[in-house]
XYZ file of C-alpha atoms in Angstrom:
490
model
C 16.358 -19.618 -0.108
C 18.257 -16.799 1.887
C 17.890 -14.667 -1.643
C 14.045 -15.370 -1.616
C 13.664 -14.046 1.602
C 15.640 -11.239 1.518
C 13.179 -8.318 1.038
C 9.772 -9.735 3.124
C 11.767 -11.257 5.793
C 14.488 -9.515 6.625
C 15.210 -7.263 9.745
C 13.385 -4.001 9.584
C 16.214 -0.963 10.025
C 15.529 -0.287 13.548
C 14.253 3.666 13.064
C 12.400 3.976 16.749
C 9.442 3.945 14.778
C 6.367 1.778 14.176
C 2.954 1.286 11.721
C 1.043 -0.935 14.643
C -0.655 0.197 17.462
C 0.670 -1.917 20.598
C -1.773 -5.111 22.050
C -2.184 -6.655 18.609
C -1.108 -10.334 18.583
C -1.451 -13.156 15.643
C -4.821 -14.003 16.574
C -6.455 -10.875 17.083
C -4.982 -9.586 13.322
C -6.294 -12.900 11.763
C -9.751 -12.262 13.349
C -10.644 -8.286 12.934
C -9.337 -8.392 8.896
C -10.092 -11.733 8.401
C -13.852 -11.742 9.814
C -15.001 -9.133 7.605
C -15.065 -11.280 4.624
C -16.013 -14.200 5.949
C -19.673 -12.195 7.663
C -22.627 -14.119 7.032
C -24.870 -12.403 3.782
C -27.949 -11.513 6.094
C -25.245 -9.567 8.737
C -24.011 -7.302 6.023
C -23.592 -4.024 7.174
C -26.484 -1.404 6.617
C -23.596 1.042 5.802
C -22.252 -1.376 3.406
C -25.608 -1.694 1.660
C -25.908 1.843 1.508
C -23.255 2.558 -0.171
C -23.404 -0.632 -2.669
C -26.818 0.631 -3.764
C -25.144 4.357 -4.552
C -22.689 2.593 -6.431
C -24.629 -0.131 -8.497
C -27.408 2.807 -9.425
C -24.252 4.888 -10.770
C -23.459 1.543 -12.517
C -26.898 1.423 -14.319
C -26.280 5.270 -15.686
C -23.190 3.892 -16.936
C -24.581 0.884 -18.886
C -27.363 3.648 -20.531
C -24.734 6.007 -21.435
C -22.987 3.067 -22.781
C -26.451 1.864 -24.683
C -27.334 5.282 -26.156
C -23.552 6.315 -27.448
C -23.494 2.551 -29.033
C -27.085 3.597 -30.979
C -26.206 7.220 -31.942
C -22.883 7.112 -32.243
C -20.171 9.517 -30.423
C -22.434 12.738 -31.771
C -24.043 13.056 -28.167
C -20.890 13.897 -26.807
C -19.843 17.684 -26.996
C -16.623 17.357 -29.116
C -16.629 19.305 -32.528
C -14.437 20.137 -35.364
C -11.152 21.716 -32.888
C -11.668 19.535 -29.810
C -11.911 15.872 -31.173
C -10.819 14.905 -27.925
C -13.173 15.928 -25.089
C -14.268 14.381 -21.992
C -13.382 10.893 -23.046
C -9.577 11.428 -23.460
C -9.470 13.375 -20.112
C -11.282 10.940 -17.918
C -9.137 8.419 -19.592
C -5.849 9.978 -18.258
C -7.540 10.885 -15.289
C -8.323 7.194 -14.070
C -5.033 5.728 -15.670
C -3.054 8.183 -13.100
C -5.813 7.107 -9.848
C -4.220 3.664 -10.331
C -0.203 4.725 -10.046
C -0.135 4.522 -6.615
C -1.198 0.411 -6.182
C 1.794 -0.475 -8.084
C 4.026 2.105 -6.148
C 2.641 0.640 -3.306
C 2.870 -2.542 -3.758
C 5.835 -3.157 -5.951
C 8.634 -0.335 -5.580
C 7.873 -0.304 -1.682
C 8.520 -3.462 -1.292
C 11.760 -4.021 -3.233
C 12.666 -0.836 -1.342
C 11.866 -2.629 2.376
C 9.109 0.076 3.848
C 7.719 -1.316 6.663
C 4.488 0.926 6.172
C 3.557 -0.449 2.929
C 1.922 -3.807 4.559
C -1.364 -2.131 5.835
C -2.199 -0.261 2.489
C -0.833 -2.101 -0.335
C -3.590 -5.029 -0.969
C -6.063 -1.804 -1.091
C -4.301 0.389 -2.937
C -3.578 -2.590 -5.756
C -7.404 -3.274 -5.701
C -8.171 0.557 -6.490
C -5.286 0.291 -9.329
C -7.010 -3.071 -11.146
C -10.370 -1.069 -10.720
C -9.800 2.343 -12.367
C -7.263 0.501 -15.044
C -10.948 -1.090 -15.736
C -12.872 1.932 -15.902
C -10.115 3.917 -17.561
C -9.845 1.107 -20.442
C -13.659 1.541 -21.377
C -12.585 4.810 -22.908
C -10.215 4.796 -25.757
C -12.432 1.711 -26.868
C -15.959 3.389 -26.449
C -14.002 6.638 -28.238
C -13.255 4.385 -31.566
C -16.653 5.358 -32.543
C -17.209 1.286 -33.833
C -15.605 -0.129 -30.639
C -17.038 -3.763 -31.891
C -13.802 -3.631 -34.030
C -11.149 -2.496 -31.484
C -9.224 -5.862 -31.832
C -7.672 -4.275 -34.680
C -5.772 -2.610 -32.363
C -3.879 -5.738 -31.316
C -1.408 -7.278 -33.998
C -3.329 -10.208 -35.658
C -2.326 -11.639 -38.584
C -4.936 -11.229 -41.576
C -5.447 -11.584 -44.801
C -6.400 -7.814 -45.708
C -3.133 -5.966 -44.088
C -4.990 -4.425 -41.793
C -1.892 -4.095 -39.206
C -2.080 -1.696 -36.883
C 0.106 1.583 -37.202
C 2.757 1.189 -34.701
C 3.252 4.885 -34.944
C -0.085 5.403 -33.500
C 0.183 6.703 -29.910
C -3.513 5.034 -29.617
C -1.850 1.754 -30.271
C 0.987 2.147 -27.777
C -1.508 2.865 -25.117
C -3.404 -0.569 -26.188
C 0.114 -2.595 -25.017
C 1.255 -0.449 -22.334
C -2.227 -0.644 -20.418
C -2.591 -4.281 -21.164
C 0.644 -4.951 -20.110
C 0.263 -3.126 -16.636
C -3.271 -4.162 -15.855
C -1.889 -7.771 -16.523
C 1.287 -7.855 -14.353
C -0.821 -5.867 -11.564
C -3.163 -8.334 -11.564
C -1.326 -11.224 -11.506
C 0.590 -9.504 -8.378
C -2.852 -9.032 -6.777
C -3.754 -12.458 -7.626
C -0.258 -14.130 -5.814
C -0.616 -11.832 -3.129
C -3.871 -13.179 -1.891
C -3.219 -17.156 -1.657
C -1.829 -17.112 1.661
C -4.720 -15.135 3.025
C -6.848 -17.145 0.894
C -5.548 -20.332 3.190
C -6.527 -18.233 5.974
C -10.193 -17.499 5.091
C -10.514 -21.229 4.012
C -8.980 -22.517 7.354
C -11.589 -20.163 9.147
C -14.811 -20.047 6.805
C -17.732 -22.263 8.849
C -19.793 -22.728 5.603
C -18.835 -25.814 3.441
C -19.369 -23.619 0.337
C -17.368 -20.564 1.207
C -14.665 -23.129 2.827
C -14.677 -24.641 -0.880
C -14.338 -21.943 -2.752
C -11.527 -19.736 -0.981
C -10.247 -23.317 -0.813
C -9.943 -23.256 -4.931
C -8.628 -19.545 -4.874
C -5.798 -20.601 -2.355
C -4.242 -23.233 -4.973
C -3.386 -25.772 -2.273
C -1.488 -23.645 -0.232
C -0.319 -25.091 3.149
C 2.356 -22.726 4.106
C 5.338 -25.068 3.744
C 8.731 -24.014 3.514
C 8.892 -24.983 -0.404
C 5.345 -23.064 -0.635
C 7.186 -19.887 1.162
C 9.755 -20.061 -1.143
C 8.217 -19.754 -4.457
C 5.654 -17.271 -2.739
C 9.203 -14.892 -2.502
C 10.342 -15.340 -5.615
C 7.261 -15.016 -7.612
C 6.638 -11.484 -5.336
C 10.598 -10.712 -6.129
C 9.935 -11.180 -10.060
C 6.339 -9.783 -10.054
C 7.761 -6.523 -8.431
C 10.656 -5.912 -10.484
C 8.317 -6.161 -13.808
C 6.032 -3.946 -11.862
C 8.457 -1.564 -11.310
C 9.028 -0.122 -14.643
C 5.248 -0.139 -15.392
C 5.165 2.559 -13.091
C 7.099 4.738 -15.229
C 6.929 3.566 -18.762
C 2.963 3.565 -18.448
C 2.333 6.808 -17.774
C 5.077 8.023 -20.158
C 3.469 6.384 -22.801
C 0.008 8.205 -22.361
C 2.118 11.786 -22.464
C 3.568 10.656 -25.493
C -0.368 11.101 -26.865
C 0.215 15.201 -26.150
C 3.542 15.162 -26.819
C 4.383 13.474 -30.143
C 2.382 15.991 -31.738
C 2.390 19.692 -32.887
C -0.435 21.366 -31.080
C 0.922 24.285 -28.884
C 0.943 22.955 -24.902
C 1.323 19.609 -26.353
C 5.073 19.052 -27.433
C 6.669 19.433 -23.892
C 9.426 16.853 -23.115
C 8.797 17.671 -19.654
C 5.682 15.683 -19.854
C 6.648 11.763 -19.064
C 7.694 12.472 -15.992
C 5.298 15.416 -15.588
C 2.646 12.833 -15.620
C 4.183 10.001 -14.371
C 4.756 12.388 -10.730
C 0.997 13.181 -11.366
C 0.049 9.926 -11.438
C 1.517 9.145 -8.272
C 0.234 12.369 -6.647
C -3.626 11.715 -7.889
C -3.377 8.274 -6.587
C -2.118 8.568 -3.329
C -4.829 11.429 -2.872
C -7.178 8.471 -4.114
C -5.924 6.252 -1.419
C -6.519 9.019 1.297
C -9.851 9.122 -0.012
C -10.809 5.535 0.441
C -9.136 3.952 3.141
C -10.493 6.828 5.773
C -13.511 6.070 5.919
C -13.050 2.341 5.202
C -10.256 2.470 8.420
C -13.085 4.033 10.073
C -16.173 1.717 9.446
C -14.741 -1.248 9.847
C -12.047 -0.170 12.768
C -8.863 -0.914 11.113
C -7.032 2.222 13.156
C -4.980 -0.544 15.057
C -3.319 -1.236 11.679
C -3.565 2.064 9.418
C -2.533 4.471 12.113
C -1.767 8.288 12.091
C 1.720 6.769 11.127
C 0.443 5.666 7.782
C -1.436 8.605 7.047
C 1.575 10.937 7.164
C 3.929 9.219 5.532
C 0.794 8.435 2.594
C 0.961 12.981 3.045
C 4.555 13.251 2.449
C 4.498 11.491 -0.597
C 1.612 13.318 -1.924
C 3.447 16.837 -1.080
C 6.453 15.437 -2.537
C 5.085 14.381 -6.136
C 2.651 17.416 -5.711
C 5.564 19.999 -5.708
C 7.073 18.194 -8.600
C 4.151 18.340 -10.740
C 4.028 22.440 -9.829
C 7.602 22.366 -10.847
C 5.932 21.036 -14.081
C 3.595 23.941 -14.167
C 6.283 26.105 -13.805
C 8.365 24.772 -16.624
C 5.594 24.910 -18.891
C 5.412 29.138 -18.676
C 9.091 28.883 -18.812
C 8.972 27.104 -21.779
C 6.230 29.519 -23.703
C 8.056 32.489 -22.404
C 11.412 31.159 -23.542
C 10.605 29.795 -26.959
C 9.628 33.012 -28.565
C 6.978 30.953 -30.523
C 4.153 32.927 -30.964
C 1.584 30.230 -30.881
C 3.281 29.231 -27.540
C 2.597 32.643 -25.915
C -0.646 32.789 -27.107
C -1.712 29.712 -25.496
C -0.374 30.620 -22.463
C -2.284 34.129 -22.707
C -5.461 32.000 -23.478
C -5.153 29.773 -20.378
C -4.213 33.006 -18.126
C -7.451 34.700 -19.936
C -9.459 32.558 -22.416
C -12.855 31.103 -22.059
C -11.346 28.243 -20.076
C -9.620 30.187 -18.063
C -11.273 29.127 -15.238
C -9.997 25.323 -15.169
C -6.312 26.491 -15.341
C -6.599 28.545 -11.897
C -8.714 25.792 -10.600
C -5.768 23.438 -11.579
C -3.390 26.154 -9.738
C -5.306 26.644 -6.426
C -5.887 22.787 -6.241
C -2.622 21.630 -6.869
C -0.434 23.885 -6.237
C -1.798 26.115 -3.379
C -4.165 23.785 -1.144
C -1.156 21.142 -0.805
C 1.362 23.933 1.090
C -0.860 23.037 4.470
C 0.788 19.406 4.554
C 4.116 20.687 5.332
C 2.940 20.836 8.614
C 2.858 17.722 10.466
C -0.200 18.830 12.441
C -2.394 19.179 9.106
C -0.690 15.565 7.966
C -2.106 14.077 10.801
C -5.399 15.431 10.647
C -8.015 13.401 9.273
C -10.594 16.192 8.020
C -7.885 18.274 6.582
C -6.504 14.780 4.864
C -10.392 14.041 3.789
C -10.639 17.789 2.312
C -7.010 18.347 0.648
C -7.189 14.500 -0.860
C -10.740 15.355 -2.668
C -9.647 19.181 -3.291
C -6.209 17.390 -5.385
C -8.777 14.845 -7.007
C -10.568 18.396 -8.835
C -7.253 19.754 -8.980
C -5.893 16.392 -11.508
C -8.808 16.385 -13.421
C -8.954 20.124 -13.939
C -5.251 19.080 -15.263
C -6.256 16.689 -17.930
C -8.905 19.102 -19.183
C -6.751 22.664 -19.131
C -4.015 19.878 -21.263
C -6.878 18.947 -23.700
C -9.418 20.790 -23.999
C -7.839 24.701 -23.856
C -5.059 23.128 -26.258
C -7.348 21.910 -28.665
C -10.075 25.207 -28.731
C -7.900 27.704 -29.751
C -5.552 25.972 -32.382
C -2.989 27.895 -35.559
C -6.212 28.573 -37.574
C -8.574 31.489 -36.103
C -11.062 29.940 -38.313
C -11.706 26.748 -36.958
C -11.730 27.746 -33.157
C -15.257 26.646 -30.942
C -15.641 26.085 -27.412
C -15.943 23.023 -25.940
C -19.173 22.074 -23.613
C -19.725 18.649 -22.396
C -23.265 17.117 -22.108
C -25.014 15.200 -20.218
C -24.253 12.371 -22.019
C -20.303 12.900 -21.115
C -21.211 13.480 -17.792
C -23.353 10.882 -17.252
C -20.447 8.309 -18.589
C -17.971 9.683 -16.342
C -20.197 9.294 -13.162
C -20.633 6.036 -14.446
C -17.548 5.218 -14.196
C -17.305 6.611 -11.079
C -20.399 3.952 -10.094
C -18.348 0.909 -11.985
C -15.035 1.725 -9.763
C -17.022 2.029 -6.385
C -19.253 -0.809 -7.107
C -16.051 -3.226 -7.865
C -14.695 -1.476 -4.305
C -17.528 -2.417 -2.623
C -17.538 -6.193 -3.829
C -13.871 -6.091 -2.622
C -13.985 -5.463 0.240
C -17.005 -7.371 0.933
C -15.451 -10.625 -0.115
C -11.743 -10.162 0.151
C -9.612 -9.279 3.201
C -8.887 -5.711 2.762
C -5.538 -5.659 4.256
C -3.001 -8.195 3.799
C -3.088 -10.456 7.234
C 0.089 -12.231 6.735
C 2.219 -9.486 6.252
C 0.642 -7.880 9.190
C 1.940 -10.874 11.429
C 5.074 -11.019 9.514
C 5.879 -7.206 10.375
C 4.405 -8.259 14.348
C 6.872 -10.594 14.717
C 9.262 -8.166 12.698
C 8.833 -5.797 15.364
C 8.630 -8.200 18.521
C 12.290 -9.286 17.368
C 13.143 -5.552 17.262
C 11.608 -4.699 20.272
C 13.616 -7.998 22.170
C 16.656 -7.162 19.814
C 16.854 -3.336 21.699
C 16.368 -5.094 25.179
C 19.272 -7.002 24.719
C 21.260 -4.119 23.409
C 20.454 -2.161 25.887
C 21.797 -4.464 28.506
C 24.119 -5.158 26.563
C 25.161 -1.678 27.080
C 24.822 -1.214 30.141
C 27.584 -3.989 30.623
C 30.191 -2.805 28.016
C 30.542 0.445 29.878
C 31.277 -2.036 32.839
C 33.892 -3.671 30.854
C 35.243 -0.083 28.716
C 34.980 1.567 32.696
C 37.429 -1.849 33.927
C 39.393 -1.411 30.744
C 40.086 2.112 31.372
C 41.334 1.451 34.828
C 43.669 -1.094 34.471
C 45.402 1.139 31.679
C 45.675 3.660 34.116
C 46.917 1.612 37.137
C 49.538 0.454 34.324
C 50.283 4.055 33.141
């Protein structure tokens, strides 16, 4: 039982500091997160609506790009002879590396006890199951006859048609299946107890029933606690690898082969710290404005927003360390076709993604060393959607400028989108925003019970540093006694 416990329940390391604003008490955090899902349809929001509508008309460009590439085939997109992979591939990446920072959140925070985690981590797990969806629509929609992508997946057949586990394509198949899954079943377990909440509070016999279902019978029971721990415990430490191996395995795409740019060892963790960067500037992005609509700053405070800084300065400098290795490693090799690349990113036709990748990445992050900028919301809004550009100016400088100038002068052609890429990635963009929307609209946004838990967490600290403080207080009485006797003895 004790073991089960051991990372949710135990004593927070008393630092002086805290992640909730003081006056909040059980009932008041039950009612502000919980209400929101539990609004009546015809008191929706306006801004809610607003938004929705955005979103689900994105959605609809989506299903038409969708329509038209399944009728003509992937000859709309802009991709040639050089650059078979084009917009596809790097929105693909792109939305893979937005959903990092859910399982960081959620899994290697908790196993590592941060306190700060509580208020962010069922949002930032909903934004990873989300763009792991809209991510996984491309290398499917990029097979060209995506009706037959289950031959991707080892079935036994009668014609031998086994996938080639040397394919990169096919490693990506079970590494995102195998994330999306454990994430979601993490997501999933996370939300019974507050699904016992919403049922316990819904007035409507229908909503009652249904969050009823979702909670699985839970009544909070000591037994129910206890395989509510250990189901966390075991979901997080399978989590906790997909954080790394995932990532790794999409660099292996690049780096298995023997394009210039591409065959950098530096890449898994290259990407795997730009992953994490990319989605904590994603999580910035989102939870502003949703902390501000809905008035959530009692429990994602200034606190939460500089720590969720830090970490994006800290995995930003790493991935300009990355940057950095990759001209050492051109300048180094003495490999022609290395040089040359680099020469072509510094002055090719493309040239202008790579210092948009630089100034994004590399230079606009230098303001959050300063706690003043961390804890500024604008310049959090601006640097988190400037770092957005930034990674997907990444993705295409890796592709795209790798791919257009390749070992034969013959074959080289620039690479322009059209509309027909474009209008798939923005409706992606709808898909992701219109399953955020429907979120938080129906789920509780932040996690209520680990909000209390980390309440009573800190009244127990707070009482806990009362009583060591008179404590105190009287051992200098008794050390100040001690003393004197001594001395009258001496």
């Amino acid at each position: 039982m004790a073991q089960a416990q051991s990372i949710r329940t135990q004593s927070q390391p008393d630092t002086g500091d805290t992640y909730l604003l003081p006056g909040e008490t059980y009932t008041s955090i039950t009612s502000v997160i919980g209400d929101v899902p539990l609004t009546p349809p015809m008191k929706t929001p306006k801004g809610w609506i607003f938004g929705f509508a955005i979103s689900f008309a994105l959605l609809m460009v989506f299903l038409v790009s969708v329509s038209w590439l399944l009728i003509r085939g992937v000859g709309i997109w802009g991709i040639n002879i050089p650059v078979g992979w084009g917009m596809d591939i790097i929105n693909f990446v792109w939305w893979i590396g937005i959903g990092h920072a859910g399982t960081l959140i959620s899994a290697i925070l908790l196993l590592l006890n941060q306190g700060w985690r509580n208020s962010i981590n069922r949002f930032a797990e909903a934004m990873t199951l989300f763009a792991v969806a809209c991510a996984g629509q491309y290398p499917i929609l990029h097979l060209g006859r995506p009706w037959l992508f289950y031959w991707l997946t080892p079935y036994p057949n009668t014609h031998g048609l086994w996938p080639n586990f040397r394919s990169a394509l096919d490693w990506d198949v079970f590494a995102i299946s195998t994330y999306a899954t454990v994430s979601l079943l993490f997501w999933i377990v996370g939300l019974i107890p507050d699904f016992a909440t919403l049922r316990d509070r819904a007035t409507n016999p229908l909503v009652k029933r249904i969050y009823g279902v979702a909670a699985l019978g839970w009544r909070g029971s000591a037994r129910h606690w206890h395989r509510y721990e250990m189901a966390s415990l075991l979901l997080a430490g399978l989590s906790t690898p997909l954080v790394v191996s995932v990532h790794s395995t999409i660099s292996y795409d690049f780096a298995i082969s023997q394009i210039p740019g591409w065959q950098v060892t530096v890449f898994p963790p290259y990407f795997v710290a730009g992953a994490v960067f990319a989605g904590f500037a994603m999580v910035l992005l989102l939870m502003i404005p949703v902390r501000t609509f809905y008035g959530f700053e009692s429990y994602i405070t200034i606190r939460h927003l500089d720590v969720m800084a830090k970490v994006m300065l800290a995995t930003g400098m790493i991935v300009v360390y990355g940057y950095f290795m990759e001209v050492f490693g051109s300048l180094y090799s003495s490999s022609k076709y290395e040089q040359y690349l680099l020469y072509n990113r510094l002055y090719g036709p493309s040239a202008w993604a790579y210092y948009g990748l630089l100034f994004c990445n590399a230079v606009a992050i230098q303001p959050l060393w300063f706690r003043r900028v961390r804890q500024n919301i604008p310049a959090l809004m601006i640097i988190s959607t400037i770092v957005s550009v930034g990674m997907w100016l990444e993705r295409y400088v890796i592709i795209v400028i790798s791919l257009e100038r390749e070992f034969l002068p013959s074959s080289w052609d620039r690479y322009i989108p059209t509309v027909w890429d474009w209008s798939l990635y923005l409706g992606t963009i709808g898909l992701f925003f219109t399953l955020t929307f429907l979120f938080i609209r129906v789920l509780p946004m932040i996690n209520i019970f680990e909000i209390r838990m980390y309440l009573h967490q800190e009244t127990e600290r707070a009482h806990r540093r009362e009583a060591a403080l008179h404590g105190h207080g009287h051992g200098h009485g008794h050390d100040h006694d001690h003393g004197h006797a001594h001395a009258s003895a001496d």
